[in-house]
PDB file of N, CA and C in Angstrom:
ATOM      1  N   UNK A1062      -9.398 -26.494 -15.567  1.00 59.00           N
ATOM      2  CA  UNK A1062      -8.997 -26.504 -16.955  1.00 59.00           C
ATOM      3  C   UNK A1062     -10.041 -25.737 -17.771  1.00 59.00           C
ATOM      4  N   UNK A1063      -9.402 -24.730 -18.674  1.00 66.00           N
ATOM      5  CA  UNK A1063     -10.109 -24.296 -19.750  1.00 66.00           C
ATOM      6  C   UNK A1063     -10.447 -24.953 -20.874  1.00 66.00           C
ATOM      7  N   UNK A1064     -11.561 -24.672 -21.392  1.00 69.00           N
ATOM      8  CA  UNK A1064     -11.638 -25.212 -22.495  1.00 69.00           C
ATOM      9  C   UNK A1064     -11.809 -24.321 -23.671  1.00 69.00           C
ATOM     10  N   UNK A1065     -12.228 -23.390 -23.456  1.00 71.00           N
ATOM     11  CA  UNK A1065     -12.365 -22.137 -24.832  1.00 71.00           C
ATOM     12  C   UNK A1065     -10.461 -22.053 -25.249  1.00 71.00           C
ATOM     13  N   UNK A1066      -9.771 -22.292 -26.004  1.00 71.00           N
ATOM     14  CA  UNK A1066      -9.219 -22.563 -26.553  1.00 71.00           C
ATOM     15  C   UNK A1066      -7.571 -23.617 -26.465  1.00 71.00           C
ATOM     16  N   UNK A1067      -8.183 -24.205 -25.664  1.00 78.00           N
ATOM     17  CA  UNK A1067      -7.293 -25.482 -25.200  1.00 78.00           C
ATOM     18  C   UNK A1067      -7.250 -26.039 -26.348  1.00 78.00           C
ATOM     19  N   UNK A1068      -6.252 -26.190 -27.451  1.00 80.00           N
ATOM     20  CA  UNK A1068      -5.999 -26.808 -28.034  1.00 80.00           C
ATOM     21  C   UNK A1068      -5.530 -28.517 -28.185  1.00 80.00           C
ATOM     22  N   UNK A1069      -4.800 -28.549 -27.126  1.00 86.00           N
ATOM     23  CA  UNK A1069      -4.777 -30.013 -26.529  1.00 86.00           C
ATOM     24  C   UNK A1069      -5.748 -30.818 -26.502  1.00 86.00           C
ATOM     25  N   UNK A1070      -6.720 -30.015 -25.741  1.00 86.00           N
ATOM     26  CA  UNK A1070      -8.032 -30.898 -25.856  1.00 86.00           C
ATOM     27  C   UNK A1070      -8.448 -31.355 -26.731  1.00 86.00           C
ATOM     28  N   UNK A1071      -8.444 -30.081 -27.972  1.00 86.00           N
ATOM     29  CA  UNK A1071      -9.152 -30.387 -29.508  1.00 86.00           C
ATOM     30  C   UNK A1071      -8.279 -31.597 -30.173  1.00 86.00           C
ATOM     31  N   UNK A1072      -7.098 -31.689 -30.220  1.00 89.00           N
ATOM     32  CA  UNK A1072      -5.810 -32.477 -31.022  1.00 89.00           C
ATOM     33  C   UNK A1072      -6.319 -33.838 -30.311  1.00 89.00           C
ATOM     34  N   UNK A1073      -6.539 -33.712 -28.849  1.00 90.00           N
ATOM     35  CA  UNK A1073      -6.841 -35.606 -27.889  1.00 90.00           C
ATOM     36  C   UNK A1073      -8.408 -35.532 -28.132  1.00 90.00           C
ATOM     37  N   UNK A1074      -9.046 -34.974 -28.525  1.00 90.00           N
ATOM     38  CA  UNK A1074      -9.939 -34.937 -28.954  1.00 90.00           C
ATOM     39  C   UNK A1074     -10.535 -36.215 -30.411  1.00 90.00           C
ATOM     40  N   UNK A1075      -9.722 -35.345 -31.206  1.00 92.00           N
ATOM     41  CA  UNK A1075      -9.486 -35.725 -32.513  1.00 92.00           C
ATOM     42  C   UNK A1075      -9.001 -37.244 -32.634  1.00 92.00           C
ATOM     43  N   UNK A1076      -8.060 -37.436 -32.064  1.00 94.00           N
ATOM     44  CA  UNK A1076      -7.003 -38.579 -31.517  1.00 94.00           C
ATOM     45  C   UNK A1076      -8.145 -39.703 -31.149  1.00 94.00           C
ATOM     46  N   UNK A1077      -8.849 -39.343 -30.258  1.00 93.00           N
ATOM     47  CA  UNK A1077      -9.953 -40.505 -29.681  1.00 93.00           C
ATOM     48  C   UNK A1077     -10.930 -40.379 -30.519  1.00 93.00           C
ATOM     49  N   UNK A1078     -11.290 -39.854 -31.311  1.00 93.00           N
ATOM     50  CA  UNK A1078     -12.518 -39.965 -32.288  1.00 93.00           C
ATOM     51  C   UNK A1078     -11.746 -40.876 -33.667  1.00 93.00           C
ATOM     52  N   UNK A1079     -10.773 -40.475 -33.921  1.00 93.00           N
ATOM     53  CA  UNK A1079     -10.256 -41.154 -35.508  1.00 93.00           C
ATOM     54  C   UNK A1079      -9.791 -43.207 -34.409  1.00 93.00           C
ATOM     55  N   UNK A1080     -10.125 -43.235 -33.465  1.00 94.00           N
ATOM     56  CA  UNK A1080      -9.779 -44.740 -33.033  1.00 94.00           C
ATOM     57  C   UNK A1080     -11.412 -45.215 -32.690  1.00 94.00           C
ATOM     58  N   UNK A1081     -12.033 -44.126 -32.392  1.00 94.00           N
ATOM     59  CA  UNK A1081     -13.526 -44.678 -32.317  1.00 94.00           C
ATOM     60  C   UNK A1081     -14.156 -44.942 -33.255  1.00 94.00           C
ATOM     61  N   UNK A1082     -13.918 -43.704 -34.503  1.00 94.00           N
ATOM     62  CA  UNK A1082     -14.469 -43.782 -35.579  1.00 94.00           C
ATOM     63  C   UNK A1082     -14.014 -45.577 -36.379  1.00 94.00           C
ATOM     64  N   UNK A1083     -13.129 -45.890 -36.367  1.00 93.00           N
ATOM     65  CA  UNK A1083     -12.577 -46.796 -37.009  1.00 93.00           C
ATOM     66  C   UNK A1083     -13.472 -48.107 -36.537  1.00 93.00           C
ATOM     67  N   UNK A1084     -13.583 -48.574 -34.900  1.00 94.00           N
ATOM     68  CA  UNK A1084     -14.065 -49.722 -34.084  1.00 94.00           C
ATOM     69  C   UNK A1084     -15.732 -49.164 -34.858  1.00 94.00           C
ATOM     70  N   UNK A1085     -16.304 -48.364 -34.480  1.00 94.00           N
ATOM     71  CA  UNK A1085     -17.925 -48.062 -35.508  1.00 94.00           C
ATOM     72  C   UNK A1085     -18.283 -47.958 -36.813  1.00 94.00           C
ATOM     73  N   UNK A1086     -17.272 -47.882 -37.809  1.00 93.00           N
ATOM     74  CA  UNK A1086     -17.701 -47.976 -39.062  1.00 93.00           C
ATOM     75  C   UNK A1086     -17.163 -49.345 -39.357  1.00 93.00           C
ATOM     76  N   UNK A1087     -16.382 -50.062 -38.808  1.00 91.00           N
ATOM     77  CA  UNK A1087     -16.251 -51.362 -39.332  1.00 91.00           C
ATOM     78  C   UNK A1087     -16.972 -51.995 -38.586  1.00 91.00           C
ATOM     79  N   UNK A1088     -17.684 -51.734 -37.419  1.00 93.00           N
ATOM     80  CA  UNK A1088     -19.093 -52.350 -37.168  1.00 93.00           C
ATOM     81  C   UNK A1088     -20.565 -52.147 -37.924  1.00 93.00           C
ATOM     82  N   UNK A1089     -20.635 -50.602 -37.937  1.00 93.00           N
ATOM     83  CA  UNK A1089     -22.177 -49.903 -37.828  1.00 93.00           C
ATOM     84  C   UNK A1089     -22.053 -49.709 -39.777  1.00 93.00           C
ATOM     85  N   UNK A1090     -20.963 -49.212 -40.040  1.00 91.00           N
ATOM     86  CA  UNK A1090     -20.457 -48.569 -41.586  1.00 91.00           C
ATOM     87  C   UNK A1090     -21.112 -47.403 -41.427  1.00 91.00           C
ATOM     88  N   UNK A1091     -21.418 -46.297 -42.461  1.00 92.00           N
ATOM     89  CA  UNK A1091     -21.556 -45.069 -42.905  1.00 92.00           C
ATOM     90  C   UNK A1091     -22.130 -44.718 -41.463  1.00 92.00           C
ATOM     91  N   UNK A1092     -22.994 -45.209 -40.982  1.00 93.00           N
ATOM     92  CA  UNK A1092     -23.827 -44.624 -39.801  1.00 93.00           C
ATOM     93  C   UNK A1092     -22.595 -44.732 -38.643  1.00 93.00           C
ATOM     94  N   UNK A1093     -21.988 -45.304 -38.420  1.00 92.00           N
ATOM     95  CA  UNK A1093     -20.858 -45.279 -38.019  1.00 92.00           C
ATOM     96  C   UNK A1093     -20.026 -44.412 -37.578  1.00 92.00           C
ATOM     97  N   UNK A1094     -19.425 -44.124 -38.760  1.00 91.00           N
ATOM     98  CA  UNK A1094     -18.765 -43.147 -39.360  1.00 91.00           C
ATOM     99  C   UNK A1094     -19.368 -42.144 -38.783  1.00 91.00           C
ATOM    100  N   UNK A1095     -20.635 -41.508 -38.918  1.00 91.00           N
ATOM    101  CA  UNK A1095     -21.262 -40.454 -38.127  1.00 91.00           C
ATOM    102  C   UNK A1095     -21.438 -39.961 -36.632  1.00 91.00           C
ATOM    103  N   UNK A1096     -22.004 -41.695 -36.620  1.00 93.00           N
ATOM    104  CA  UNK A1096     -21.831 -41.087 -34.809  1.00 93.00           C
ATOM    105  C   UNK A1096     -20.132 -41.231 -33.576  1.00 93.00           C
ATOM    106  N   UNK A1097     -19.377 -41.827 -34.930  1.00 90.00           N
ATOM    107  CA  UNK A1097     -17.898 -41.487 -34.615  1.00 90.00           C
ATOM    108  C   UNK A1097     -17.165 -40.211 -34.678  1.00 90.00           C
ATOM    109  N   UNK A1098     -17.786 -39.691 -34.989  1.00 90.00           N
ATOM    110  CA  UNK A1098     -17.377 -37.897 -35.697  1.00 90.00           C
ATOM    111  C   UNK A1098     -17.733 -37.209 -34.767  1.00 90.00           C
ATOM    112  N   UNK A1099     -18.991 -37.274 -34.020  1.00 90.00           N
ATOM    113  CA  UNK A1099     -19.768 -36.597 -33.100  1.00 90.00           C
ATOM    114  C   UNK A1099     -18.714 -36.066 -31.532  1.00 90.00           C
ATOM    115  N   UNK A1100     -18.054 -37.215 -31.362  1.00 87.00           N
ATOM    116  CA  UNK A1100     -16.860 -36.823 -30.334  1.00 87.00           C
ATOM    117  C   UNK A1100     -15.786 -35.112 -30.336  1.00 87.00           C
ATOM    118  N   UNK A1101     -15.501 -35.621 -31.775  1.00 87.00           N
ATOM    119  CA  UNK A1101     -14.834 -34.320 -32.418  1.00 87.00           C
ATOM    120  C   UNK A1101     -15.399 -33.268 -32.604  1.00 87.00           C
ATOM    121  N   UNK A1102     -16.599 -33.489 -32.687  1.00 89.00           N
ATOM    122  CA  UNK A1102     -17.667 -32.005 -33.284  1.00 89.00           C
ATOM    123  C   UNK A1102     -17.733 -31.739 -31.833  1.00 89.00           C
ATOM    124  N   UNK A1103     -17.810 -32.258 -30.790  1.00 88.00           N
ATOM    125  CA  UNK A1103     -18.680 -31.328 -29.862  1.00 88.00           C
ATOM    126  C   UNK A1103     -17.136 -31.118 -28.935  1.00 88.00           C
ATOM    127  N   UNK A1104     -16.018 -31.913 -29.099  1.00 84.00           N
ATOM    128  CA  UNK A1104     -14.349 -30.701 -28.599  1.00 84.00           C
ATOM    129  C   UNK A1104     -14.332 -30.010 -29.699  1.00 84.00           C
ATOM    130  N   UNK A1105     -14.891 -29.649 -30.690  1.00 86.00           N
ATOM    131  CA  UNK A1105     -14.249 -28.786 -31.551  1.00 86.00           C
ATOM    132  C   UNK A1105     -15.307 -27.776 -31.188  1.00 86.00           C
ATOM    133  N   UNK A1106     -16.850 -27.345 -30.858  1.00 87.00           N
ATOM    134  CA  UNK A1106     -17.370 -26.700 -30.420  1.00 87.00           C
ATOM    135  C   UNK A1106     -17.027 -25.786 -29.340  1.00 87.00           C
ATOM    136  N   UNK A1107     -16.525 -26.540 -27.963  1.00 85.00           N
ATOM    137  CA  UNK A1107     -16.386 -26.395 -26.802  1.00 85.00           C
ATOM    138  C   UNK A1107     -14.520 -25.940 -26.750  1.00 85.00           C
ATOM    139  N   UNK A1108     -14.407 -26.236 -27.776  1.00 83.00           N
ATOM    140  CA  UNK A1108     -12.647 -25.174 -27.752  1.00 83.00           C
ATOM    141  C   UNK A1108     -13.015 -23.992 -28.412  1.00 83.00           C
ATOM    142  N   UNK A1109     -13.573 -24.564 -29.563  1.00 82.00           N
ATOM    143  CA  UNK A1109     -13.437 -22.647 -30.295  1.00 82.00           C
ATOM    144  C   UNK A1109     -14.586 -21.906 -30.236  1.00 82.00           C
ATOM    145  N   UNK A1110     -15.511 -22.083 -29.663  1.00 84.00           N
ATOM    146  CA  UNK A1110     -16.831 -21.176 -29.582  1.00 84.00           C
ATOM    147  C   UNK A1110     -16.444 -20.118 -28.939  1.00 84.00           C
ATOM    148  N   UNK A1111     -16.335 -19.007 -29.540  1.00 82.00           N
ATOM    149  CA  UNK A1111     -15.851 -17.791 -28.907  1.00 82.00           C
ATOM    150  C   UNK A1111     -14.399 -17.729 -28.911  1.00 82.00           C
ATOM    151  N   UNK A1112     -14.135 -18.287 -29.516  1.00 81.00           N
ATOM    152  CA  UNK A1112     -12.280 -17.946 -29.501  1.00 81.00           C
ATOM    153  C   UNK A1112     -11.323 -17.174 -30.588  1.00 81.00           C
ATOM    154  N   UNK A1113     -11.078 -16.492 -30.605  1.00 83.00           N
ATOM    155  CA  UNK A1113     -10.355 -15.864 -31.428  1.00 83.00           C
ATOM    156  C   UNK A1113      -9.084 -16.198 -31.714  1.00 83.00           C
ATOM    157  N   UNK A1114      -8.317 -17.209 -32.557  1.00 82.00           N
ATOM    158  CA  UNK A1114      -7.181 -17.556 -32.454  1.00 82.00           C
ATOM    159  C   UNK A1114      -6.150 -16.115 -32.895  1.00 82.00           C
ATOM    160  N   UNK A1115      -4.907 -16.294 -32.176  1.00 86.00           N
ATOM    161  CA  UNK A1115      -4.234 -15.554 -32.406  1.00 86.00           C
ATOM    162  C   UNK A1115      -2.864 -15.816 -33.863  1.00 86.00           C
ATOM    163  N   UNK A1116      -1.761 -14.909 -34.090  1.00 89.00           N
ATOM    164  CA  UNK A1116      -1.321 -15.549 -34.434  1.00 89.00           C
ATOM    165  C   UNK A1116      -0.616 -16.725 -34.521  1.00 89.00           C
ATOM    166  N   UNK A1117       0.068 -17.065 -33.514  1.00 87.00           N
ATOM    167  CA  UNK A1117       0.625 -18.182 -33.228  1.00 87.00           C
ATOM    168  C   UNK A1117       0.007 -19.293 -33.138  1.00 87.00           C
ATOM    169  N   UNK A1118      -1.337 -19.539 -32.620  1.00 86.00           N
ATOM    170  CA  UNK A1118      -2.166 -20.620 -32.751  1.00 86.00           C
ATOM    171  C   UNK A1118      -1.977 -20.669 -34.354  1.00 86.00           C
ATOM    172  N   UNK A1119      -2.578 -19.631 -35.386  1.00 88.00           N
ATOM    173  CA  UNK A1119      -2.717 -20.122 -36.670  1.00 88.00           C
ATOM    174  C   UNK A1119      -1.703 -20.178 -37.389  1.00 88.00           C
ATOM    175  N   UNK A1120      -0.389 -19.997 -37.203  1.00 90.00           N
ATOM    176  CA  UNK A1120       0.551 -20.762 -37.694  1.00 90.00           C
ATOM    177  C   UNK A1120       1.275 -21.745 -37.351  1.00 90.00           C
ATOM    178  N   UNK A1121       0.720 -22.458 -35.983  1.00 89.00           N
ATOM    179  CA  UNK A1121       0.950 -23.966 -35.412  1.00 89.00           C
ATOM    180  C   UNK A1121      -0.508 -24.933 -36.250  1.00 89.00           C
ATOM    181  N   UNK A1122      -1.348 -24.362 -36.419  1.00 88.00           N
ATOM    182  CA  UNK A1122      -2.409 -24.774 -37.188  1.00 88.00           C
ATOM    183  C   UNK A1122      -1.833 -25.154 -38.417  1.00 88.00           C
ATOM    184  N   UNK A1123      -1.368 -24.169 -39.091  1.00 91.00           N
ATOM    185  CA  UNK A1123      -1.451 -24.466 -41.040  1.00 91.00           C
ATOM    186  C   UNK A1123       0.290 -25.714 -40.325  1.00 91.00           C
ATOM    187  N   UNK A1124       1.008 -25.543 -39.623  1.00 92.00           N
ATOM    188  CA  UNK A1124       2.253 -26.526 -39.740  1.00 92.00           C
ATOM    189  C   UNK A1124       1.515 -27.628 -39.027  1.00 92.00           C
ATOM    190  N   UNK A1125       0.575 -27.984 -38.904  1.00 92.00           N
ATOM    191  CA  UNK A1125       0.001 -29.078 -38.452  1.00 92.00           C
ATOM    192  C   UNK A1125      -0.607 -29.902 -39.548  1.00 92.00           C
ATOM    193  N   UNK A1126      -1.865 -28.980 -40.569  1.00 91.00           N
ATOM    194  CA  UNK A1126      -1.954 -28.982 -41.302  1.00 91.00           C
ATOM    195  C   UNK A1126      -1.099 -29.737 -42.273  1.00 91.00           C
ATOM    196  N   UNK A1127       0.102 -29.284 -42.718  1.00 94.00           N
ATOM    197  CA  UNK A1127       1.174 -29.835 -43.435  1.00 94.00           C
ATOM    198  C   UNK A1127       1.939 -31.328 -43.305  1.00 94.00           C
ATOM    199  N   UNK A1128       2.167 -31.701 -41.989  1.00 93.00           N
ATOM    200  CA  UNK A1128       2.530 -32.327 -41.276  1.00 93.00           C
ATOM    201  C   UNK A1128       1.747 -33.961 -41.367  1.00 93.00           C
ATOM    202  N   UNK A1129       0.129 -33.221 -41.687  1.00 93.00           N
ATOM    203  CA  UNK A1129      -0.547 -34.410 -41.574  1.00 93.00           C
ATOM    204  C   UNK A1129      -1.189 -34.858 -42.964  1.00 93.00           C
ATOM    205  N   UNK A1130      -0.672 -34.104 -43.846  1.00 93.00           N
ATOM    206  CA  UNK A1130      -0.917 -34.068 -45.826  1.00 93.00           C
ATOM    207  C   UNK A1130       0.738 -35.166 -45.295  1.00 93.00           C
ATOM    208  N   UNK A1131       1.619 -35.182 -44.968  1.00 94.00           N
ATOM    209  CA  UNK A1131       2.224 -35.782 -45.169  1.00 94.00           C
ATOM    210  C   UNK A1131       2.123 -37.047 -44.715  1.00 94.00           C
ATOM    211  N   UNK A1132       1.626 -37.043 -43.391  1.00 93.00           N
ATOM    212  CA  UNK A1132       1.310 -38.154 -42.727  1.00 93.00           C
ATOM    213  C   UNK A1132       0.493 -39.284 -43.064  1.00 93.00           C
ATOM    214  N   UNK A1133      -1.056 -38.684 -43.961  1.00 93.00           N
ATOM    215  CA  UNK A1133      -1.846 -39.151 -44.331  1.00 93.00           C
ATOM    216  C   UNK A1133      -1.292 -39.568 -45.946  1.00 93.00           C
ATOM    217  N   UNK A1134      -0.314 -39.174 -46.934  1.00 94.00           N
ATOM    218  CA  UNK A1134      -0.402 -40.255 -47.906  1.00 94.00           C
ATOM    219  C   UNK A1134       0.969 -41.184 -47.228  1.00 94.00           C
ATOM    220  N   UNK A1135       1.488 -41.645 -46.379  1.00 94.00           N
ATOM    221  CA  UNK A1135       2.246 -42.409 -46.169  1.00 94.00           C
ATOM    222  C   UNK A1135       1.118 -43.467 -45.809  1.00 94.00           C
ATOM    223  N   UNK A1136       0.492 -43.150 -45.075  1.00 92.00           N
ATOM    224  CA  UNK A1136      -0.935 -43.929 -44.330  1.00 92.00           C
ATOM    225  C   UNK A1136      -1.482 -44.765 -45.390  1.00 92.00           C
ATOM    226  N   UNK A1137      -1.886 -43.563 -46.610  1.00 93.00           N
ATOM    227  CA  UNK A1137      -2.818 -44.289 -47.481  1.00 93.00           C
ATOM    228  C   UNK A1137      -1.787 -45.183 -48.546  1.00 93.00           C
ATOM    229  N   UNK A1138      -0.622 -44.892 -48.500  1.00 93.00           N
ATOM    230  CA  UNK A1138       0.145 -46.115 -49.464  1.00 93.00           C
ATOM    231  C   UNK A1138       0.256 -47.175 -49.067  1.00 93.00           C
ATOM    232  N   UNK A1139       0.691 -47.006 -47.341  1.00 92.00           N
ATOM    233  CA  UNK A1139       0.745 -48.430 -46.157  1.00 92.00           C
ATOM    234  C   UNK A1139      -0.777 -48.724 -46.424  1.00 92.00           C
ATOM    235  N   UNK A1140      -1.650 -48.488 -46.869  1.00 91.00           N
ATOM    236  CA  UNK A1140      -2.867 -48.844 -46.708  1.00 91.00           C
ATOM    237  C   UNK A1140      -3.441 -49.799 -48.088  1.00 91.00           C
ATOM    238  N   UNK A1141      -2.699 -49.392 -49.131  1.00 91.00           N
ATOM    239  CA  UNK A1141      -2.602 -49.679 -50.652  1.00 91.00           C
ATOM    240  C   UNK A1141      -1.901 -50.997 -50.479  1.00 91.00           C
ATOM    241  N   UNK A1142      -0.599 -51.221 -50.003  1.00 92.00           N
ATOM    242  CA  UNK A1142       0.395 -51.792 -49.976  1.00 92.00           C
ATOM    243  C   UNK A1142      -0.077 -53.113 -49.165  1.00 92.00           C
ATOM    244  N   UNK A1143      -0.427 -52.777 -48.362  1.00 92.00           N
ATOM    245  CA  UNK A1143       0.057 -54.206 -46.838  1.00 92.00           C
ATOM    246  C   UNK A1143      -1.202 -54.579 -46.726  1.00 92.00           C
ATOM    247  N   UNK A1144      -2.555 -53.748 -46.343  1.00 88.00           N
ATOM    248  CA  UNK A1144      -3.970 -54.138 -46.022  1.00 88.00           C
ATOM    249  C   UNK A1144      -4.627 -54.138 -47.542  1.00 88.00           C
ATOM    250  N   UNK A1145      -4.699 -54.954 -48.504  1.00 86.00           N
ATOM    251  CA  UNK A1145      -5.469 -54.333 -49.625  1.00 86.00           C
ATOM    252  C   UNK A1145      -7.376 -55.207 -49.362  1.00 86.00           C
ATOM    253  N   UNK A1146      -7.078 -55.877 -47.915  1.00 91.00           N
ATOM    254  CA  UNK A1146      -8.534 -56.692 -47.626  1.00 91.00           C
ATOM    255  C   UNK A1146      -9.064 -55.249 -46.841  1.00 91.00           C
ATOM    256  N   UNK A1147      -8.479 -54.433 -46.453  1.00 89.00           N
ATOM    257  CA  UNK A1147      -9.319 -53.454 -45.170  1.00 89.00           C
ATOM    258  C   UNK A1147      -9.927 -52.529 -46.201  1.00 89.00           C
ATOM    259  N   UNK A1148     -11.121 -52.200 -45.549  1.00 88.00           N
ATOM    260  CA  UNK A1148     -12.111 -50.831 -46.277  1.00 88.00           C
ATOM    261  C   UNK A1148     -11.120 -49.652 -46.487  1.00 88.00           C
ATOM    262  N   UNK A1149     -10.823 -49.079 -47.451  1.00 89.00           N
ATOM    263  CA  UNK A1149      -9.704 -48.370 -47.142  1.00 89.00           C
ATOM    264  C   UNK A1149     -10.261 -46.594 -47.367  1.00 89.00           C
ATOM    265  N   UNK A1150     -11.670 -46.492 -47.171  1.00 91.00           N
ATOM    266  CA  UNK A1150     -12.457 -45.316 -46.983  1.00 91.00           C
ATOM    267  C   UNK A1150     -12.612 -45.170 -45.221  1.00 91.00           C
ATOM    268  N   UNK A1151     -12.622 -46.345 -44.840  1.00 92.00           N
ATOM    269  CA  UNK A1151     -13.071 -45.894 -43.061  1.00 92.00           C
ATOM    270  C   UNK A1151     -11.592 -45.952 -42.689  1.00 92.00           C
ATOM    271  N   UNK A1152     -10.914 -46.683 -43.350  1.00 92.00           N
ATOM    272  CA  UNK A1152      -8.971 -46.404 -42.664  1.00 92.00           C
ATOM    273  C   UNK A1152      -8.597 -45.103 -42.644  1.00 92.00           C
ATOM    274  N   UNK A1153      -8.714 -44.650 -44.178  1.00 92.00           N
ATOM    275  CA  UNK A1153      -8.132 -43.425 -44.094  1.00 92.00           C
ATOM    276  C   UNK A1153      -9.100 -42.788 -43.700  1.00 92.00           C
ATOM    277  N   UNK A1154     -10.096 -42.305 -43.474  1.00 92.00           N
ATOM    278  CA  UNK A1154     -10.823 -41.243 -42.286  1.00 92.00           C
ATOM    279  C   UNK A1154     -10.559 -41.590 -41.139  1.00 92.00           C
ATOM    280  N   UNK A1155     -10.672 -42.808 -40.627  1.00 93.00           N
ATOM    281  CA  UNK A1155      -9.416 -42.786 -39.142  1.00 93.00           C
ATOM    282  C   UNK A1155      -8.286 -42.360 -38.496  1.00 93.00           C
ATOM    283  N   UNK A1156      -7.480 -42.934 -40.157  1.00 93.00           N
ATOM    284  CA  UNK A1156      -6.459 -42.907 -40.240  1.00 93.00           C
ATOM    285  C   UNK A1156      -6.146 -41.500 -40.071  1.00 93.00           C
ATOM    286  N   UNK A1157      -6.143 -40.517 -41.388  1.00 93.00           N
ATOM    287  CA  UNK A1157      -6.623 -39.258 -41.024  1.00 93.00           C
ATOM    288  C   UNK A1157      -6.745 -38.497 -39.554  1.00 93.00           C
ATOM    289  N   UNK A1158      -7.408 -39.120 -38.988  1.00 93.00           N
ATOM    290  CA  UNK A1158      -7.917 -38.485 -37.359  1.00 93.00           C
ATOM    291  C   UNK A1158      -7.154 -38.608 -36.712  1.00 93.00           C
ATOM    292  N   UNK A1159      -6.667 -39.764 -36.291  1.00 94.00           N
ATOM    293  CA  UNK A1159      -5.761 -40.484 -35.609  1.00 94.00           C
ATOM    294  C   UNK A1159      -4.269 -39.674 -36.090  1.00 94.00           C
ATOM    295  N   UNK A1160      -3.741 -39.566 -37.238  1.00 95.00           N
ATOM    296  CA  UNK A1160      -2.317 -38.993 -37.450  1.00 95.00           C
ATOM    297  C   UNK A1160      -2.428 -37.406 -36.912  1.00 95.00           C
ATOM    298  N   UNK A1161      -3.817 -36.783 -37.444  1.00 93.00           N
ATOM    299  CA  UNK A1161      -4.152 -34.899 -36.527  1.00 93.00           C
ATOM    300  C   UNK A1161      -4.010 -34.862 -35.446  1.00 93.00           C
ATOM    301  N   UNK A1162      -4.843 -36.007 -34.840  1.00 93.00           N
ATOM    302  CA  UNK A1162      -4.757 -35.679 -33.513  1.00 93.00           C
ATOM    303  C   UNK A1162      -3.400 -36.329 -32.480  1.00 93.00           C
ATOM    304  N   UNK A1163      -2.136 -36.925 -33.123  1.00 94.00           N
ATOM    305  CA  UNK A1163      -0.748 -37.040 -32.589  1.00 94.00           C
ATOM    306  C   UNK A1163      -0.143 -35.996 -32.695  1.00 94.00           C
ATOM    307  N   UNK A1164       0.009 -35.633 -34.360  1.00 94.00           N
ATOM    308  CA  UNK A1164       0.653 -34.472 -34.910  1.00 94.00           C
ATOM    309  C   UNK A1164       0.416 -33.349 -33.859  1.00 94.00           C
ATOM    310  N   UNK A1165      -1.112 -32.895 -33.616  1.00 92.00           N
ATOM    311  CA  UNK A1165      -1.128 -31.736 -32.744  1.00 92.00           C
ATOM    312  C   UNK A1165      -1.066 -31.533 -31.601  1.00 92.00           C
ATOM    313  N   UNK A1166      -1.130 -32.766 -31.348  1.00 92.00           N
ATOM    314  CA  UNK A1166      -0.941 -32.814 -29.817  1.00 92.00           C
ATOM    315  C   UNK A1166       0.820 -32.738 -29.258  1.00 92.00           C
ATOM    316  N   UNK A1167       1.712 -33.200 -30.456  1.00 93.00           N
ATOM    317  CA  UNK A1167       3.017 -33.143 -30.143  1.00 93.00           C
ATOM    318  C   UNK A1167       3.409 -31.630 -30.576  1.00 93.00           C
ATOM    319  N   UNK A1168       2.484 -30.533 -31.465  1.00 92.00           N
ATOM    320  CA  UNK A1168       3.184 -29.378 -31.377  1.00 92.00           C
ATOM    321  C   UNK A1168       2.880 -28.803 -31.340  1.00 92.00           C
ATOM    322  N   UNK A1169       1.523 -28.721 -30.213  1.00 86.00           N
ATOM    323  CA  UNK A1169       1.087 -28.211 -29.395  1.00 86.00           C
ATOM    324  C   UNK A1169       1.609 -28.021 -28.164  1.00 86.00           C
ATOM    325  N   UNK A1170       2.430 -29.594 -27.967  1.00 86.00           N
ATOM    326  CA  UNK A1170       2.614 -29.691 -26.288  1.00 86.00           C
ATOM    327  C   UNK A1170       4.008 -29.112 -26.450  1.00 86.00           C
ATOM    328  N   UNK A1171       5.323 -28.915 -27.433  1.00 86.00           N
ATOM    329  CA  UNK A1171       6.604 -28.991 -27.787  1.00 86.00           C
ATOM    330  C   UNK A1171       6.170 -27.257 -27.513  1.00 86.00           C
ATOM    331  N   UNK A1172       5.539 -26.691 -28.101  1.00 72.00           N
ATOM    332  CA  UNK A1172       5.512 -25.230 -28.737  1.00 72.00           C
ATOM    333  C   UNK A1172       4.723 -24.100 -28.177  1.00 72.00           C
TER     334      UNK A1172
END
């Protein structure tokens, strides 16, 4: 398996960091949050270092993009609405992660 621009990787990447991030900042908080991120930074290194996306990558990008502006205020209203006891700064940066990294991984794998 490649990794210089495996996108899959980056999207399950993402996916397992926005569920890690969540279990460490509602343990650790802000510091947390940081070394939950670290997962993502170093697949997001190890996909695109040296990669030149083409077009088609960057217009599965910006419809991913879109996809997850949508995803994420449904998130943050369910988040307003039903949880108003949960931190709702470490949800939605999870939350966030967690909806990118489904979204891209389904149109990535479809496309």
């Amino acid at each position: 398996m490649t990794f210089r621009g495996n996108h899959r990787l980056l999207y399950a990447s993402q996916f397992v960091t926005g569920i890690l991030t969540w279990f460490l900042s509602v343990e650790y908080g802000i510091a947390g949050l940081v070394i939950g991120i670290l997962p993502f930074l170093a697949g997001q290194f190890a996909v695109l270092y040296k990669h030149h996306p083409d077009e088609r990558e960057m217009s599965l990008s910006h419809q991913i993009n879109s996809y997850e502006s949508i995803g994420t205020g449904v998130f943050a209203g369910l988040i307003y609405f039903l949880l108003p006891q949960v931190n709702w700064f470490f949800a939605l940066i999870s939350g966030i992660s967690v909806i990118r990294g489904i979204v891209g991984m389904i149109v990535f794998s479809v496309r």
